[in-house]
PDB file of C-alpha atoms in Angstrom:
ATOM      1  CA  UNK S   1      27.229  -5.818   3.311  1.00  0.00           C
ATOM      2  CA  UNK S   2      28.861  -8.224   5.828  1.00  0.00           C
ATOM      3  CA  UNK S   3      25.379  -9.288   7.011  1.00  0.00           C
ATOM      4  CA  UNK S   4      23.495  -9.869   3.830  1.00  0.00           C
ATOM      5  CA  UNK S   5      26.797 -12.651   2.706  1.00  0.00           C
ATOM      6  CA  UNK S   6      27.437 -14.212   5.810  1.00  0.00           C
ATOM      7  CA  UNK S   7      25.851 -17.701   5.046  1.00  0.00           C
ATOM      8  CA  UNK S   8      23.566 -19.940   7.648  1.00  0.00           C
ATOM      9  CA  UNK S   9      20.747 -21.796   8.141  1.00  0.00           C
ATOM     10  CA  UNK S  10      17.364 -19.793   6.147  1.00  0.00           C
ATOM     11  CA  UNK S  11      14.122 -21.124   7.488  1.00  0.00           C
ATOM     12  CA  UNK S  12      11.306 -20.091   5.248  1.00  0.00           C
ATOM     13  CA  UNK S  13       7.775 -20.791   4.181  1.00  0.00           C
ATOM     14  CA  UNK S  14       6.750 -23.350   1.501  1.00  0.00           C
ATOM     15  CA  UNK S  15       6.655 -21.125  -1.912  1.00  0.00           C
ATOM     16  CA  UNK S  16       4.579 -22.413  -5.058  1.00  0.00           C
ATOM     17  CA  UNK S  17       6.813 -21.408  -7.781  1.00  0.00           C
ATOM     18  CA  UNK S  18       9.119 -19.429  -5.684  1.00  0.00           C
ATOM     19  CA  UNK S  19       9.460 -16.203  -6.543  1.00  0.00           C
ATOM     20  CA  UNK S  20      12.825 -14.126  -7.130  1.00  0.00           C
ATOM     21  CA  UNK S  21      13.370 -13.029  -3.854  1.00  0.00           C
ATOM     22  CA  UNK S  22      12.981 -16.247  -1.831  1.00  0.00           C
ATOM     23  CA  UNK S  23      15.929 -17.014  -4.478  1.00  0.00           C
ATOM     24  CA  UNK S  24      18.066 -13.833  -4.051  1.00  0.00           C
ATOM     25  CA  UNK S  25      17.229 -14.693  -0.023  1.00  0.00           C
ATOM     26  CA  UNK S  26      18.420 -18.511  -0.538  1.00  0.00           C
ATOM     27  CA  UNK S  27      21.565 -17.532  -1.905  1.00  0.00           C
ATOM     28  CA  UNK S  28      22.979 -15.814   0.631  1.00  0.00           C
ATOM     29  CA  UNK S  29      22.511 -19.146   2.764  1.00  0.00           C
ATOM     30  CA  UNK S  30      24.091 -22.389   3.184  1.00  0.00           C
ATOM     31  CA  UNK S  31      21.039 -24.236   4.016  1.00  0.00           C
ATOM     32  CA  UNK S  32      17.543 -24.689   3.587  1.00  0.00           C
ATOM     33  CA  UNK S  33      14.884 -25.481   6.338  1.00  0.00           C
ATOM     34  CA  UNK S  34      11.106 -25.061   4.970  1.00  0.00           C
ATOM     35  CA  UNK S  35       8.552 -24.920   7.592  1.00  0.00           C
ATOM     36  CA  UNK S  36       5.413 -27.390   7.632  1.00  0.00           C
ATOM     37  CA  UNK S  37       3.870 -26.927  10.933  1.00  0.00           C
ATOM     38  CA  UNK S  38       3.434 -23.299  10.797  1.00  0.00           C
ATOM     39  CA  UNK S  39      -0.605 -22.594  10.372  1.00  0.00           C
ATOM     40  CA  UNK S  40      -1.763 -21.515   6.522  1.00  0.00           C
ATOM     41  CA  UNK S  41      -2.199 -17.991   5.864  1.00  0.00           C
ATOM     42  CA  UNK S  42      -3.813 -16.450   2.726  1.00  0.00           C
ATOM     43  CA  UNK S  43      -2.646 -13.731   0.352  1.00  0.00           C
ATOM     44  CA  UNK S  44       0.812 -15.988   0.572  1.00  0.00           C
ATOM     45  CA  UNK S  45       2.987 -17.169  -1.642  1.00  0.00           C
ATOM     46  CA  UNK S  46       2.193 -20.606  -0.663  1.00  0.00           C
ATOM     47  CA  UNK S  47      -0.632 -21.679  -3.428  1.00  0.00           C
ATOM     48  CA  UNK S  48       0.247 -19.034  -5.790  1.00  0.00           C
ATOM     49  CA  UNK S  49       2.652 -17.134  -7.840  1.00  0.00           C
ATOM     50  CA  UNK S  50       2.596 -14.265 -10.320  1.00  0.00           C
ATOM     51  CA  UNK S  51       3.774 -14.469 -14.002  1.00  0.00           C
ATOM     52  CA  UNK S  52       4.045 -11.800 -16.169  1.00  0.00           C
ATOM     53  CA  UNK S  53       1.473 -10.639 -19.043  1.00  0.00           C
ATOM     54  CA  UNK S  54       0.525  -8.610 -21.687  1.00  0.00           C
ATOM     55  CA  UNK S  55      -1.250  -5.891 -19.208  1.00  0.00           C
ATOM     56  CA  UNK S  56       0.923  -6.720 -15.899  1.00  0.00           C
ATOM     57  CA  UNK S  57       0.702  -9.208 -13.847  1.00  0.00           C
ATOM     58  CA  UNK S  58      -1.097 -12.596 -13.718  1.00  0.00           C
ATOM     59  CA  UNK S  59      -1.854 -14.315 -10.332  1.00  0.00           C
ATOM     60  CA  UNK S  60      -2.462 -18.367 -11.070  1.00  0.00           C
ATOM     61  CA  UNK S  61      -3.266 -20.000  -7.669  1.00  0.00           C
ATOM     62  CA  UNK S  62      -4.017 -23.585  -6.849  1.00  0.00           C
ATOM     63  CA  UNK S  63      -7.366 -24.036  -5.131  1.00  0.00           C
ATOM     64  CA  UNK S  64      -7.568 -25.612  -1.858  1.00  0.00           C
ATOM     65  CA  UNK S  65      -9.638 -27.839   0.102  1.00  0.00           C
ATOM     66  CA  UNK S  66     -11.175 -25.987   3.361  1.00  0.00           C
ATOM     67  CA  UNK S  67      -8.804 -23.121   1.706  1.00  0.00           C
ATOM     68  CA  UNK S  68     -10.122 -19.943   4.266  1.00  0.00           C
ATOM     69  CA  UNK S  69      -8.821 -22.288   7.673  1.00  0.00           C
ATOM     70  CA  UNK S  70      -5.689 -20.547   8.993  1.00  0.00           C
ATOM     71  CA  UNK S  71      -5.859 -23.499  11.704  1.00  0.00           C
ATOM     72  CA  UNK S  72      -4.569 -25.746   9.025  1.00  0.00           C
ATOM     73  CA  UNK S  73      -1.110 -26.993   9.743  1.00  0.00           C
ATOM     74  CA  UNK S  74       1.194 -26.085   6.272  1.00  0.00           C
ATOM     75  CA  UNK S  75       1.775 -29.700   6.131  1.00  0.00           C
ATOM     76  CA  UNK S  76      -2.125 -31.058   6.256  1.00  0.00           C
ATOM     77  CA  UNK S  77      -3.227 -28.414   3.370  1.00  0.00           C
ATOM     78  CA  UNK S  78      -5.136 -30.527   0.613  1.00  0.00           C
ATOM     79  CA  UNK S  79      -5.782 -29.190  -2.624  1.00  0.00           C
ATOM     80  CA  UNK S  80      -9.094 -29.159  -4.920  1.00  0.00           C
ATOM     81  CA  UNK S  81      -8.687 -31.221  -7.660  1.00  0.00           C
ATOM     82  CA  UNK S  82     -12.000 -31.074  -8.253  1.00  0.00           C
ATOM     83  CA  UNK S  83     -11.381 -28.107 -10.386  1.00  0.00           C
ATOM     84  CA  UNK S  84      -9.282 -28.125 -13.854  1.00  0.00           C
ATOM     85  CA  UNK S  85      -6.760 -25.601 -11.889  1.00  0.00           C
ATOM     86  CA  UNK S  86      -3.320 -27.637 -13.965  1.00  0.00           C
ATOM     87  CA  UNK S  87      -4.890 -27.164 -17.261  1.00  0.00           C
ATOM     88  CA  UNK S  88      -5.449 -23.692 -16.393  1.00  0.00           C
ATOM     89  CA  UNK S  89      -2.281 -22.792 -15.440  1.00  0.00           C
ATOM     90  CA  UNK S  90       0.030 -24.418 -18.452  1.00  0.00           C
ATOM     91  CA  UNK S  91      -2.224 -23.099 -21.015  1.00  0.00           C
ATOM     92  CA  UNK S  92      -2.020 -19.594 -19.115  1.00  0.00           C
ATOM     93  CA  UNK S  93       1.542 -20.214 -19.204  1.00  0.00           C
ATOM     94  CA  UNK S  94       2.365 -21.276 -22.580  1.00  0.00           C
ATOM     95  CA  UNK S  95      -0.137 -18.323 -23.768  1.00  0.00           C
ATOM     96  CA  UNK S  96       2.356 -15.942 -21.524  1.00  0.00           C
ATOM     97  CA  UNK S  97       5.781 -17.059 -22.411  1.00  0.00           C
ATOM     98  CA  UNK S  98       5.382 -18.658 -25.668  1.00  0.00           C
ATOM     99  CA  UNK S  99       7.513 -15.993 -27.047  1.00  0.00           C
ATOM    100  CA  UNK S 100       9.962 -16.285 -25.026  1.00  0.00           C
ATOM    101  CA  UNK S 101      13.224 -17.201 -25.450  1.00  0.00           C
ATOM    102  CA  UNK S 102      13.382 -20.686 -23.256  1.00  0.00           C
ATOM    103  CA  UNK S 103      10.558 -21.683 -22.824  1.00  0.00           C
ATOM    104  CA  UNK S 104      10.157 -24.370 -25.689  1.00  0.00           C
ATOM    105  CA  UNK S 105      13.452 -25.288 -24.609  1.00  0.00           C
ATOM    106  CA  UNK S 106      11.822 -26.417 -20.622  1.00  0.00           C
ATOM    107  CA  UNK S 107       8.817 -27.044 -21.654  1.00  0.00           C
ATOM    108  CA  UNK S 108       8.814 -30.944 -22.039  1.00  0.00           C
ATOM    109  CA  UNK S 109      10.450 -30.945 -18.117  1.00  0.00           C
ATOM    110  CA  UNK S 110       7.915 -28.753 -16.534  1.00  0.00           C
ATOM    111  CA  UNK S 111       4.510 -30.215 -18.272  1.00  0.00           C
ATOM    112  CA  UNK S 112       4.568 -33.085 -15.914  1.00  0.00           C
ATOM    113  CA  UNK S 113       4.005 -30.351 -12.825  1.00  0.00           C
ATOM    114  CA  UNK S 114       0.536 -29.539 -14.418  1.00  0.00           C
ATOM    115  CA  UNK S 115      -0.358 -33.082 -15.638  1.00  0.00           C
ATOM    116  CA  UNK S 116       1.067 -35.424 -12.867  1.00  0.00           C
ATOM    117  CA  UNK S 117      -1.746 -34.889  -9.468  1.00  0.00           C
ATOM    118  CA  UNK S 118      -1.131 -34.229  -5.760  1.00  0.00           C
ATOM    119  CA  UNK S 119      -3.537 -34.478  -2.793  1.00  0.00           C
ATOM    120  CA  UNK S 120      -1.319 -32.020  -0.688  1.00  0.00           C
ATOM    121  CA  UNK S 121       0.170 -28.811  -1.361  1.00  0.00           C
ATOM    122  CA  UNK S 122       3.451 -28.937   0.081  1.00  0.00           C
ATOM    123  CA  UNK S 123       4.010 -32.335  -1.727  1.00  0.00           C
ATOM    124  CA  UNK S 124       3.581 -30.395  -5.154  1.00  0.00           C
ATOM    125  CA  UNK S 125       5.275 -27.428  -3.910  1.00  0.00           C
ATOM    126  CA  UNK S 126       8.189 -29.732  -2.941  1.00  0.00           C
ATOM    127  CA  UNK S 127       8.164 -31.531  -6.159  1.00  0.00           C
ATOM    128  CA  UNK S 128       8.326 -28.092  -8.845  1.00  0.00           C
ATOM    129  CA  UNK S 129      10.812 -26.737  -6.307  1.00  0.00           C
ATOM    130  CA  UNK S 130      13.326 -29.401  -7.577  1.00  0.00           C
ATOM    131  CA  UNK S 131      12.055 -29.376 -11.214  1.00  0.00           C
ATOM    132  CA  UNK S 132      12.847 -25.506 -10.609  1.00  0.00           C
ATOM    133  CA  UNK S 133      16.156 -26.220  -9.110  1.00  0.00           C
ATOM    134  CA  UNK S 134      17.326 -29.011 -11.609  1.00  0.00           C
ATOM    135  CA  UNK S 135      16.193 -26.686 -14.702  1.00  0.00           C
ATOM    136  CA  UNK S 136      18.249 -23.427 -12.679  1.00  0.00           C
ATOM    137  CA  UNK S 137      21.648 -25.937 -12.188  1.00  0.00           C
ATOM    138  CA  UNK S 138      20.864 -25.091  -8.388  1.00  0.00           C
ATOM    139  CA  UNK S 139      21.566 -27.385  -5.506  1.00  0.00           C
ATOM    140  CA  UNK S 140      20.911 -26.779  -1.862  1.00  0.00           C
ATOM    141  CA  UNK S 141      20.895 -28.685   1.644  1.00  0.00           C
ATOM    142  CA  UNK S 142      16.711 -29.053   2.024  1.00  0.00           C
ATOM    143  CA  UNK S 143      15.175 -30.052   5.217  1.00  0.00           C
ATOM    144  CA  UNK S 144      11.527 -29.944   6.969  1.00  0.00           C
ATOM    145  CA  UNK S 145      11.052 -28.678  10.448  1.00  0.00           C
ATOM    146  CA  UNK S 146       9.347 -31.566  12.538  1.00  0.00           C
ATOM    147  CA  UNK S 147       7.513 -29.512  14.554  1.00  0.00           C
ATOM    148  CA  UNK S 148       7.206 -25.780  15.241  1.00  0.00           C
ATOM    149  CA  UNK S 149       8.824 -23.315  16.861  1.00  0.00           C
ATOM    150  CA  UNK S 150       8.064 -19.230  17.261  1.00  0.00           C
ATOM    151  CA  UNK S 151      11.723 -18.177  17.729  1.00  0.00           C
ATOM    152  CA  UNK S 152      14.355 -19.305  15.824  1.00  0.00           C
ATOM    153  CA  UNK S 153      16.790 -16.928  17.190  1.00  0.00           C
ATOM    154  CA  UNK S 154      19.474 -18.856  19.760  1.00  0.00           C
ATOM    155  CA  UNK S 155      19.472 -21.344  17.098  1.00  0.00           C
ATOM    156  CA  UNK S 156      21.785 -19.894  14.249  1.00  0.00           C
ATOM    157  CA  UNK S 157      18.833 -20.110  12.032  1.00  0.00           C
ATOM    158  CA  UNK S 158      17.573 -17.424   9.839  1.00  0.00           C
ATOM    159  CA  UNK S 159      14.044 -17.182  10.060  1.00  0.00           C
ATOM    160  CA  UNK S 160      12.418 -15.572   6.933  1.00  0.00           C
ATOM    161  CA  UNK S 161       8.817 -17.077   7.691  1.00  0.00           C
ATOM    162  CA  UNK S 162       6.486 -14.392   7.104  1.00  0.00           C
ATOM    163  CA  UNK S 163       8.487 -11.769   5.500  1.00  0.00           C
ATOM    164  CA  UNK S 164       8.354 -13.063   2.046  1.00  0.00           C
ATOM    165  CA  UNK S 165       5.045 -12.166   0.869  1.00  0.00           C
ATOM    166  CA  UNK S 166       3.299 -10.040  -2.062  1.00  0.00           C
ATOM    167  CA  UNK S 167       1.850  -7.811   0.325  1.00  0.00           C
ATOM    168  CA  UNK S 168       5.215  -6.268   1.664  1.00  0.00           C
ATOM    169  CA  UNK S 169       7.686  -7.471  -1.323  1.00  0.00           C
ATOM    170  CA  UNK S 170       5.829  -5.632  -3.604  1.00  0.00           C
ATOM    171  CA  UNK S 171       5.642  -2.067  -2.181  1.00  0.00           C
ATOM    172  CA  UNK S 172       9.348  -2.702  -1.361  1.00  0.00           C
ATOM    173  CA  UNK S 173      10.950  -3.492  -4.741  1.00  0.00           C
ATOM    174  CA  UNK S 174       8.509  -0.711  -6.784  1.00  0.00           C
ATOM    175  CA  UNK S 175      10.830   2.131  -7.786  1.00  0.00           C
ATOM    176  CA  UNK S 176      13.711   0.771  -5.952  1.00  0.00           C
ATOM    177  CA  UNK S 177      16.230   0.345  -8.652  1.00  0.00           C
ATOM    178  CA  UNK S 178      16.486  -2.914  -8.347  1.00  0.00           C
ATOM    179  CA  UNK S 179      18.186  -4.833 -11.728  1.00  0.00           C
ATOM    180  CA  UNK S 180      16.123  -5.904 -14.494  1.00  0.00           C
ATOM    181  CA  UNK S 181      16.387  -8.374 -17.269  1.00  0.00           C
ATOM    182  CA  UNK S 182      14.468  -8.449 -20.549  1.00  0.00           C
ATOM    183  CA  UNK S 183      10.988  -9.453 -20.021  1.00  0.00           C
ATOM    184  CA  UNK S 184       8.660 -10.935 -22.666  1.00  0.00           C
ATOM    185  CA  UNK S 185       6.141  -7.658 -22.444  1.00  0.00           C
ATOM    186  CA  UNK S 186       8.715  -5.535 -20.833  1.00  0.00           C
ATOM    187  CA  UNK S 187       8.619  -2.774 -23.573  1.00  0.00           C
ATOM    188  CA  UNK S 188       4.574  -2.753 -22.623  1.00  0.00           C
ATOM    189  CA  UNK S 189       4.563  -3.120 -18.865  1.00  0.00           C
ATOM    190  CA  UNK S 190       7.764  -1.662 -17.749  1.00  0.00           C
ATOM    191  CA  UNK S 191       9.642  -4.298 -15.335  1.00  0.00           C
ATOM    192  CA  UNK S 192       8.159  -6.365 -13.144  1.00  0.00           C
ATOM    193  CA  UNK S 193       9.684  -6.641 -10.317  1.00  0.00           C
ATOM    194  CA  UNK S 194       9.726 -10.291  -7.963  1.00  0.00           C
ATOM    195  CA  UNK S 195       7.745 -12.299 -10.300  1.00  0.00           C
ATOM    196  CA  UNK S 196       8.228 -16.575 -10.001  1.00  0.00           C
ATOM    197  CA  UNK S 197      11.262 -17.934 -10.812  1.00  0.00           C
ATOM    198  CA  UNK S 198       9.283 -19.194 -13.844  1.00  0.00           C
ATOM    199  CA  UNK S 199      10.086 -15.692 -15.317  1.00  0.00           C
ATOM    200  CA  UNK S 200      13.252 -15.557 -14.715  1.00  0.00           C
ATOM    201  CA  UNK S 201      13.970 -19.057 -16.271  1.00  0.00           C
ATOM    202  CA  UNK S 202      11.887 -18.330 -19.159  1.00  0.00           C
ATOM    203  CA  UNK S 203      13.444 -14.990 -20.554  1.00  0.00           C
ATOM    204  CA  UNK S 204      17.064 -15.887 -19.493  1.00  0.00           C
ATOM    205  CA  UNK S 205      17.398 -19.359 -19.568  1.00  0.00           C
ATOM    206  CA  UNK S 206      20.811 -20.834 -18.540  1.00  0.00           C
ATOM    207  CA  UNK S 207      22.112 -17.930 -17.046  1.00  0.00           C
ATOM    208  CA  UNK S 208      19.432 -17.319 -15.294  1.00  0.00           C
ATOM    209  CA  UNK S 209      22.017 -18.774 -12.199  1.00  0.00           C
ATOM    210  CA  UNK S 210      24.708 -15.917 -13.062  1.00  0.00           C
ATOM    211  CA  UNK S 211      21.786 -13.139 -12.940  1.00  0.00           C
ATOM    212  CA  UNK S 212      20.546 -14.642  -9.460  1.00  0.00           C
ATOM    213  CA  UNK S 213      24.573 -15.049  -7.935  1.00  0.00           C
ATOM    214  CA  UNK S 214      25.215 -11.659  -9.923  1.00  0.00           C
ATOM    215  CA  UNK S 215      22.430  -9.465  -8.347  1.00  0.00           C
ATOM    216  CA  UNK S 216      22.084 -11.312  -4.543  1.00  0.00           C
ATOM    217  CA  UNK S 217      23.712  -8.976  -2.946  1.00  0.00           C
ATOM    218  CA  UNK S 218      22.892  -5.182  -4.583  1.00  0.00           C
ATOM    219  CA  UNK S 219      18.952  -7.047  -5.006  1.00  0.00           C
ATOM    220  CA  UNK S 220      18.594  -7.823  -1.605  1.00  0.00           C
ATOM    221  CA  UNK S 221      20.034  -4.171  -0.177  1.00  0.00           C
ATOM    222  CA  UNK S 222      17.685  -2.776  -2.175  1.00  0.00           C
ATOM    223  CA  UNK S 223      14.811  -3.781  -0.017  1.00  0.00           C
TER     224      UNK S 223
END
C-alpha cells in the first residue's frame, strides 16, 4: 500500500474529459506533468470519453483533422470543426444526465466547453480539464513537457503515458469489485466502471472529491 500513496511527479497523456482513473491515478501524486510531444495514437482517451446511457455506454469523440497520422506530435493535433461535433455532444449529454442529480446545477459552467471553439486539441483538452477541476474543488501543480523523452525513470517522475487507455482499463476494472456510486441507469446497466469524470460529477455532485480521496487507494489496488 506504501507504493500506491507515496506522492511524486505523474506524467501522463492529455485526457478529453478525463476519466476516473486518470483521477484515482492523480491523487496519489503531488504533481502533474501532461505530455505534448509524444506522437497521437487512436483508440485513446485523448479525443474521447465515455458517458453512461440507457443501454451502456456512449463513446462521444471529437473529430480530428488528418485524425489516422500517429506521426502527429500531441501538441500539433487540429480538430475538425467542420463538423457540428459540440452540438452533438451537449445535446447527447443533457439527453444522458438530465435526470441526474447535478447536472442542472453545472450546467451553465460547462456549456461554454461545447459552444466556445478550438483549433487544437490539447488547447480544449486543457481548457475542460480546469472547468473539470474548478467544478470538482480540485487543485493541482500542472505542467507541459517541452520536449520528449522515452524514459522517465532516473527522473523521480511517474510515467503513466500509455497505460491509461480503454483498451486495458476496461478488461481490468470488469468484475473487480471496485466501488460504485449511484448511476443515472445503474438499476438498467449494472455499474459502469471508469466512465469520464463527467459521470462522476453528475450523479454525486459536491462530494464527488470525498468519493475520489475516499476510494484512491482500495480503486487503484484493484487493478
Amino acid at each position: 500500500m506504501s507504493s500506491l500513496i507515496e506522492k511524486k511527479s505523474l506524467l501522463i497523456d492529455s485526457q478529453l474529459f478525463p476519466c476516473i482513473y486518470y483521477y484515482l491515478t492523480l491523487l496519489n501524486h503531488d504533481k502533474l506533468k501532461i505530455e505534448q510531444y509524444d506522437h497521437y495514437q487512436k483508440l485513446s482517451y485523448r479525443n474521447r470519453y465515455y458517458i453512461a446511457g440507457p443501454n451502456g455506454r456512449i463513446l462521444l469523440s471529437v473529430p480530428l483533422e488528418k485524425g489516422k497520422n500517429q506521426r502527429t506530435a500531441m501538441k500539433d493535433v487540429r480538430i475538425c470543426n467542420r463538423e457540428r461535433w459540440q452540438s452533438l455532444h451537449w445535446k447527447t449529454l443533457t439527453s444522458a444526465y438530465r435526470r441526474s442529480p447535478w447536472f442542472e446545477f453545472f450546467e451553465d459552467e460547462l456549456r461554454p466547453c461545447f459552444e466556445q471553439s478550438f483549433d487544437l486539441l490539447i488547447e480544449f483538452n486543457s481548457f475542460t480539464f480546469n472547468v473539470i477541476n474548478r467544478l470538482l474543488g480540485f487543485s493541482v501543480e500542472i505542467d507541459f513537457t517541452g520536449e520528449y523523452h522515452p524514459s522517465y525513470t532516473a527522473s523521480g517522475v511517474a510515467d503513466h503515458r500509455e497505460k491509461v487507455l480503454p483498451r486495458s482499463i476496461f478488461p481490468a476494472l470488469e468484475g473487480s469489485g471496485a466501488p460504485a456510486y449511484t448511476q443515472v441507469f445503474g438499476e438498467r446497466t449494472g455499474f459502469l466502471s471508469n466512465l469520464s469524470i463527467l459521470d462522476l460529477l453528475f450523479c454525486e455532485g459536491k462530494r464527488a472529491m470525498e468519493w475520489l480521496e475516499a476510494n484512491k487507494v482500495l480503486y487503484l489496488k484493484s487493478l
